[in-house]
Short mmCIF file of C-alpha atoms in Angstrom, two decimals:
data_model
loop_
_atom_site.label_atom_id
_atom_site.label_comp_id
_atom_site.label_asym_id
_atom_site.label_seq_id
_atom_site.Cartn_x
_atom_site.Cartn_y
_atom_site.Cartn_z
CA MET A 1 -27.89 -24.48 -34.20
CA ALA A 2 -29.11 -22.62 -31.14
CA THR A 3 -27.36 -19.42 -30.11
CA PRO A 4 -27.06 -17.80 -26.68
CA GLY A 5 -29.74 -15.39 -27.80
CA ASP A 6 -32.15 -18.25 -28.59
CA SER A 7 -31.52 -19.70 -25.17
CA HIS A 8 -32.39 -16.35 -23.55
CA GLU A 9 -35.60 -16.16 -25.55
CA LYS A 10 -36.47 -19.76 -24.57
CA LEU A 11 -35.87 -18.92 -20.94
CA ALA A 12 -38.10 -15.90 -21.24
CA ARG A 13 -40.97 -17.87 -22.86
CA ASN A 14 -40.99 -20.75 -20.44
CA GLY A 15 -42.00 -19.76 -17.00
CA SER A 16 -41.47 -23.25 -15.54
CA PRO A 17 -38.62 -23.32 -12.95
CA SER A 18 -37.18 -26.60 -14.21
CA THR A 19 -37.25 -25.41 -17.75
CA ASN A 20 -35.63 -22.14 -16.78
CA LEU A 21 -32.89 -23.99 -14.87
CA GLU A 22 -32.11 -26.16 -17.89
CA ALA A 23 -31.90 -23.11 -20.12
CA ALA A 24 -29.58 -21.36 -17.66
CA ARG A 25 -27.27 -24.37 -17.59
CA GLU A 26 -27.14 -24.42 -21.39
CA VAL A 27 -26.23 -20.74 -21.52
CA GLY A 28 -23.51 -21.19 -18.87
CA GLN A 29 -21.98 -24.17 -20.66
CA ARG A 30 -21.82 -22.32 -23.96
CA GLN A 31 -20.31 -19.20 -22.35
CA GLY A 32 -17.67 -21.33 -20.53
CA SER A 33 -16.76 -23.05 -23.78
CA SER A 34 -16.30 -19.66 -25.46
CA ARG A 35 -14.04 -18.45 -22.64
CA LYS A 36 -11.94 -21.63 -22.89
CA TRP A 37 -11.31 -21.15 -26.59
CA LEU A 38 -10.45 -17.48 -26.04
CA THR A 39 -7.95 -18.44 -23.30
CA ILE A 40 -6.22 -20.97 -25.56
CA GLY A 41 -6.64 -19.34 -28.94
CA VAL A 42 -5.39 -15.82 -28.20
CA PRO A 43 -1.92 -16.88 -26.91
CA ILE A 44 -1.50 -19.30 -29.83
CA ALA A 45 -2.39 -16.55 -32.27
CA LEU A 46 0.12 -14.19 -30.62
CA VAL A 47 2.84 -16.85 -30.82
CA ILE A 48 2.14 -17.39 -34.52
CA VAL A 49 2.27 -13.65 -35.24
CA ALA A 50 5.52 -13.22 -33.26
CA GLY A 51 7.08 -16.18 -35.07
CA ALA A 52 6.16 -14.71 -38.41
CA VAL A 53 7.71 -11.35 -37.49
CA VAL A 54 10.96 -12.91 -36.18
CA GLY A 55 11.21 -15.15 -39.23
CA GLY A 56 10.81 -12.21 -41.51
CA VAL A 57 13.53 -10.22 -39.74
CA LEU A 58 16.00 -13.11 -39.75
CA GLY A 59 15.28 -13.90 -43.36
CA SER A 60 15.87 -10.26 -44.32
CA ARG A 61 19.22 -10.18 -42.48
CA ALA A 62 20.34 -13.45 -44.01
CA GLY A 63 19.56 -12.09 -47.44
CA LYS A 64 21.55 -8.92 -46.80
CA LYS A 65 24.52 -10.92 -45.44
CA SER A 66 24.52 -13.19 -48.46
CA SER A 67 24.37 -10.18 -50.74
CA SER A 68 27.17 -8.48 -48.82
CA GLY A 69 29.29 -11.66 -48.95
CA SER A 70 28.83 -11.94 -52.66
CA SER A 71 29.70 -8.29 -53.09
CA SER A 72 32.82 -8.64 -50.91
CA SER A 73 33.90 -11.72 -52.80
CA SER A 74 33.48 -9.88 -56.05
CA ASP A 75 35.35 -6.87 -54.69
CA GLY A 76 38.13 -9.18 -53.45
CA VAL A 77 38.62 -10.60 -56.91
CA ASN A 78 38.56 -7.17 -58.44
CA GLY A 79 40.94 -5.93 -55.73
CA ALA A 80 43.42 -8.71 -56.45
CA ASP A 81 43.31 -7.94 -60.15
CA GLY A 82 43.78 -4.28 -59.35
CA LEU A 83 46.74 -5.05 -57.11
CA GLU A 84 48.45 -7.05 -59.83
CA SER A 85 47.85 -4.16 -62.19
CA VAL A 86 49.41 -1.74 -59.72
CA LYS A 87 52.44 -4.00 -59.27
CA THR A 88 52.94 -4.10 -63.01
CA ASP A 89 52.44 -0.36 -63.42
CA VAL A 90 54.76 0.59 -60.57
CA GLY A 91 57.58 -1.50 -61.98
CA MET A 92 59.19 -2.61 -58.74
CA PHE A 93 58.00 -6.23 -58.76
CA ALA A 94 59.09 -9.14 -60.89
CA THR A 95 56.70 -9.77 -63.76
CA ALA A 96 58.12 -13.09 -64.98
CA THR A 97 60.97 -15.57 -64.60
CA ASN A 98 63.57 -16.66 -67.11
CA SER A 99 64.50 -20.21 -68.06
CA HIS A 100 66.53 -20.51 -64.83
CA THR A 101 63.55 -19.34 -62.72
CA VAL A 102 65.34 -16.07 -61.97
CA PRO A 103 62.87 -13.18 -61.49
CA VAL A 104 62.66 -10.72 -64.39
CA TYR A 105 61.97 -7.13 -63.42
CA PRO A 106 60.66 -4.29 -65.59
CA SER A 107 63.32 -2.16 -67.20
CA THR A 108 61.52 1.06 -66.24
CA THR A 109 59.95 2.38 -63.07
CA ASN A 110 56.81 4.43 -62.63
CA VAL A 111 58.21 7.92 -62.06
CA ALA A 112 54.92 9.00 -60.49
CA ALA A 113 55.47 6.56 -57.64
CA PHE A 114 59.25 6.77 -57.28
CA GLY A 115 61.71 9.56 -57.72
CA THR A 116 65.38 9.54 -58.58
CA PRO A 117 67.43 7.95 -55.76
CA THR A 118 69.42 10.37 -53.63
CA PHE A 119 72.90 9.70 -52.27
CA ILE A 120 75.00 11.24 -49.51
CA ALA A 121 77.14 12.98 -52.06
CA LYS A 122 78.65 12.50 -55.43
CA ALA A 123 82.41 12.58 -55.66
CA GLY A 124 83.54 16.18 -55.51
CA ASP A 125 80.13 17.70 -54.64
CA ASN A 126 80.91 18.13 -50.95
CA PRO A 127 84.44 17.65 -49.60
CA ASP A 128 83.07 16.90 -46.13
CA LEU A 129 81.10 13.93 -47.50
CA THR A 130 83.63 12.55 -49.95
CA TRP A 131 86.31 10.05 -49.08
CA ASN A 132 89.87 11.01 -49.93
CA LYS A 133 91.80 8.80 -52.28
CA ASP A 134 93.47 5.86 -50.60
CA SER A 135 97.22 6.37 -50.56
CA PHE A 136 97.83 2.64 -50.40
CA GLN A 137 98.08 1.57 -54.03
CA PRO A 138 100.39 -1.47 -54.31
CA ALA A 139 101.75 -2.12 -57.79
CA ALA A 140 101.06 -5.84 -57.46
CA PRO A 141 98.18 -6.42 -55.02
CA ALA A 142 98.37 -9.74 -53.18
CA PRO A 143 96.92 -11.25 -50.00
CA THR A 144 100.34 -11.08 -48.39
CA THR A 145 100.83 -7.42 -49.30
CA VAL A 146 99.38 -5.50 -46.37
CA ARG A 147 99.07 -1.78 -45.89
CA PRO A 148 101.76 -0.20 -43.70
CA ASP A 149 99.40 2.05 -41.71
CA ARG A 150 96.99 1.01 -38.98
CA PRO A 151 94.33 0.05 -38.20
CA ARG A 152 93.99 -2.70 -40.78
CA LEU A 153 90.58 -3.89 -39.59
CA ILE A 154 87.19 -2.21 -40.02
CA ALA A 155 88.56 0.83 -41.87
CA PRO A 156 91.96 2.31 -42.79
CA ALA A 157 93.42 5.36 -41.08
CA TYR A 158 92.49 7.91 -43.77
CA LYS A 159 88.79 7.10 -43.39
CA TRP A 160 88.93 7.41 -39.61
CA GLU A 161 90.53 10.81 -40.07
CA GLN A 162 87.62 11.99 -42.21
CA LEU A 163 84.84 10.43 -40.14
CA ALA A 164 84.38 13.48 -37.90
CA LYS A 165 83.46 15.60 -40.95
CA PHE A 166 80.97 12.98 -42.09
CA VAL A 167 79.32 12.93 -38.64
CA ALA A 168 79.08 16.72 -38.59
CA SER A 169 77.61 16.91 -42.10
CA ASP A 170 75.23 13.96 -42.36
CA PRO A 171 72.27 13.29 -40.00
CA TYR A 172 72.38 9.53 -40.60
CA MET A 173 76.05 9.32 -39.63
CA LYS A 174 75.43 11.55 -36.62
CA GLN A 175 72.67 9.29 -35.35
CA TRP A 176 74.92 6.25 -35.46
CA ASN A 177 77.77 8.14 -33.83
CA ASP A 178 75.54 9.33 -30.98
CA THR A 179 74.23 5.80 -30.43
CA ILE A 180 77.70 4.26 -30.25
CA MET A 181 79.06 6.96 -27.98
CA ALA A 182 76.08 6.54 -25.62
CA ASP A 183 76.91 2.84 -25.34
CA ALA A 184 80.54 3.67 -24.70
CA GLN A 185 79.65 6.04 -21.85
CA LYS A 186 77.31 3.46 -20.30
CA TRP A 187 79.76 0.53 -20.47
CA GLN A 188 82.74 2.63 -19.43
CA ALA A 189 81.16 3.06 -16.00
CA MET A 190 80.40 -0.65 -15.61
CA ASP A 191 82.62 -3.50 -14.44
CA PRO A 192 84.10 -5.81 -17.09
CA VAL A 193 81.81 -8.57 -18.36
CA PRO A 194 81.73 -11.41 -15.79
CA TYR A 195 82.25 -15.07 -16.64
CA ASP A 196 78.76 -16.60 -16.78
CA ILE A 197 78.15 -20.09 -18.17
CA ASP A 198 74.92 -20.41 -20.15
CA GLY A 199 73.45 -23.93 -20.40
CA GLY A 200 76.69 -25.68 -19.50
CA LEU A 201 80.09 -25.54 -21.12
CA ASN A 202 79.17 -28.21 -23.69
CA LYS A 203 76.09 -26.27 -24.84
CA SER A 204 75.95 -22.48 -25.08
CA GLY A 205 79.05 -22.21 -22.95
CA VAL A 206 80.25 -18.64 -22.57
CA LEU A 207 79.23 -17.53 -26.06
CA ASP A 208 77.11 -14.65 -24.76
CA VAL A 209 79.99 -13.49 -22.58
CA ALA A 210 82.40 -13.57 -25.52
CA ARG A 211 80.01 -11.56 -27.70
CA GLN A 212 79.47 -8.95 -25.02
CA VAL A 213 83.23 -8.55 -24.64
CA LYS A 214 83.60 -8.17 -28.42
CA GLN A 215 80.79 -5.61 -28.58
CA ARG A 216 82.34 -3.52 -25.85
CA ILE A 217 85.80 -3.61 -27.41
CA LYS A 218 84.43 -2.45 -30.77
CA VAL A 219 82.61 0.45 -29.10
CA PHE A 220 85.62 1.49 -27.00
CA ALA A 221 87.88 1.30 -30.06
CA TYR A 222 85.44 3.49 -32.01
CA ALA A 223 85.29 6.03 -29.19
CA TYR A 224 89.06 6.28 -29.16
CA ARG A 225 89.32 6.66 -32.93
CA VAL A 226 86.80 9.49 -33.15
CA THR A 227 87.84 11.37 -29.98
CA GLY A 228 91.52 10.53 -29.59
CA GLN A 229 90.99 10.24 -25.81
CA THR A 230 93.24 7.61 -24.23
CA MET A 231 90.63 6.88 -21.54
CA TRP A 232 88.96 4.61 -24.09
CA VAL A 233 92.22 2.75 -24.67
CA ASP A 234 92.54 2.18 -20.93
CA ARG A 235 88.97 0.95 -20.66
CA ALA A 236 89.42 -1.45 -23.60
CA TRP A 237 92.59 -2.81 -21.99
CA LYS A 238 90.74 -3.38 -18.72
CA GLU A 239 88.10 -5.43 -20.56
CA LEU A 240 90.68 -7.47 -22.45
CA TYR A 241 92.80 -8.08 -19.35
CA ASN A 242 89.79 -9.45 -17.50
CA ALA A 243 88.76 -11.68 -20.44
CA SER A 244 92.27 -13.08 -20.63
CA GLY A 245 91.89 -14.54 -17.15
CA GLN A 246 94.86 -12.59 -15.80
CA SER A 247 92.98 -10.27 -13.46
CA THR A 248 92.08 -11.01 -9.85
CA ALA A 249 88.48 -11.72 -10.86
CA SER A 250 87.63 -15.31 -11.70
CA PHE A 251 87.19 -15.86 -15.42
CA GLY A 252 86.68 -19.53 -16.14
CA GLU A 253 89.16 -22.37 -15.86
CA ARG A 254 92.75 -21.17 -15.79
CA GLY A 255 94.47 -22.21 -18.98
CA ASN A 256 91.13 -22.79 -20.69
CA ASN A 257 89.38 -19.52 -19.97
CA TRP A 258 87.68 -19.35 -23.36
CA ASN A 259 86.13 -22.81 -23.22
CA THR A 260 87.96 -24.39 -26.13
CA ALA A 261 85.45 -27.26 -26.23
CA HIS A 262 83.03 -24.80 -27.85
CA PHE A 263 84.69 -23.32 -30.92
CA LEU A 264 82.30 -20.35 -31.22
CA ASP A 265 83.32 -19.14 -27.77
CA VAL A 266 86.95 -19.11 -28.85
CA ALA A 267 86.12 -17.44 -32.17
CA GLU A 268 84.24 -14.54 -30.56
CA PHE A 269 86.94 -13.93 -27.95
CA THR A 270 89.57 -14.03 -30.70
CA ALA A 271 87.65 -11.42 -32.72
CA ALA A 272 87.43 -9.18 -29.64
CA PHE A 273 91.19 -9.34 -29.06
CA ALA A 274 91.93 -8.78 -32.76
CA VAL A 275 89.92 -5.54 -32.77
CA GLY A 276 91.36 -4.45 -29.43
#
């Protein structure tokens, strides 16, 4: 096979113009063919190399992800087993069920995780946090035997009398007291709850109205019991008078102000008036 160098030598040996022209053409054709292959071959080679690099990177990542997934799966199983072990050790979860499918709990508790429960006070430890003995002790208790003192709902009189000491001595009781009194102050300055039908009288009716009235009455009654201020009695009466339909403000259909077609409306209004 002739090479470009052989062609040059042939051109040099032959001095004939036609022969030299033929040799020159041969050299040019071979050089053009070489350039063509370089133009096509180099980009193809680069594409192959790039593909190999990208494939290697993706394959490496896929392998790591698979390994990580397997590790996580294994850790998840071990974690679940560990959690069950912790539940058993702590002693606050049921470990089995009896023949009636009732949960069976451990008889002991992990003292490292839980301490001895604390209470507000044990009887006699703190007079300010201990209820007095109820003076109402009927010899023959019966549903028809009612205590002579009032109130008879929520709590008897002797507990209301002691409540102020509880509030002053216990942060939990104080927080509740402050919350209720804040509501009382807010609602005291507002007009009575208006009559507002929700969804029609045969649907929700005035159930929300009845519950708002009941909530206000309970708060006003509490405020009166803990402060002794008659302003709360007056405000409760104003709320009840409006809900009865006797005030100048419109409150439903006269004679059927509580929407008797919806029994829950009547029940909530009744509870409000019972407390008040």
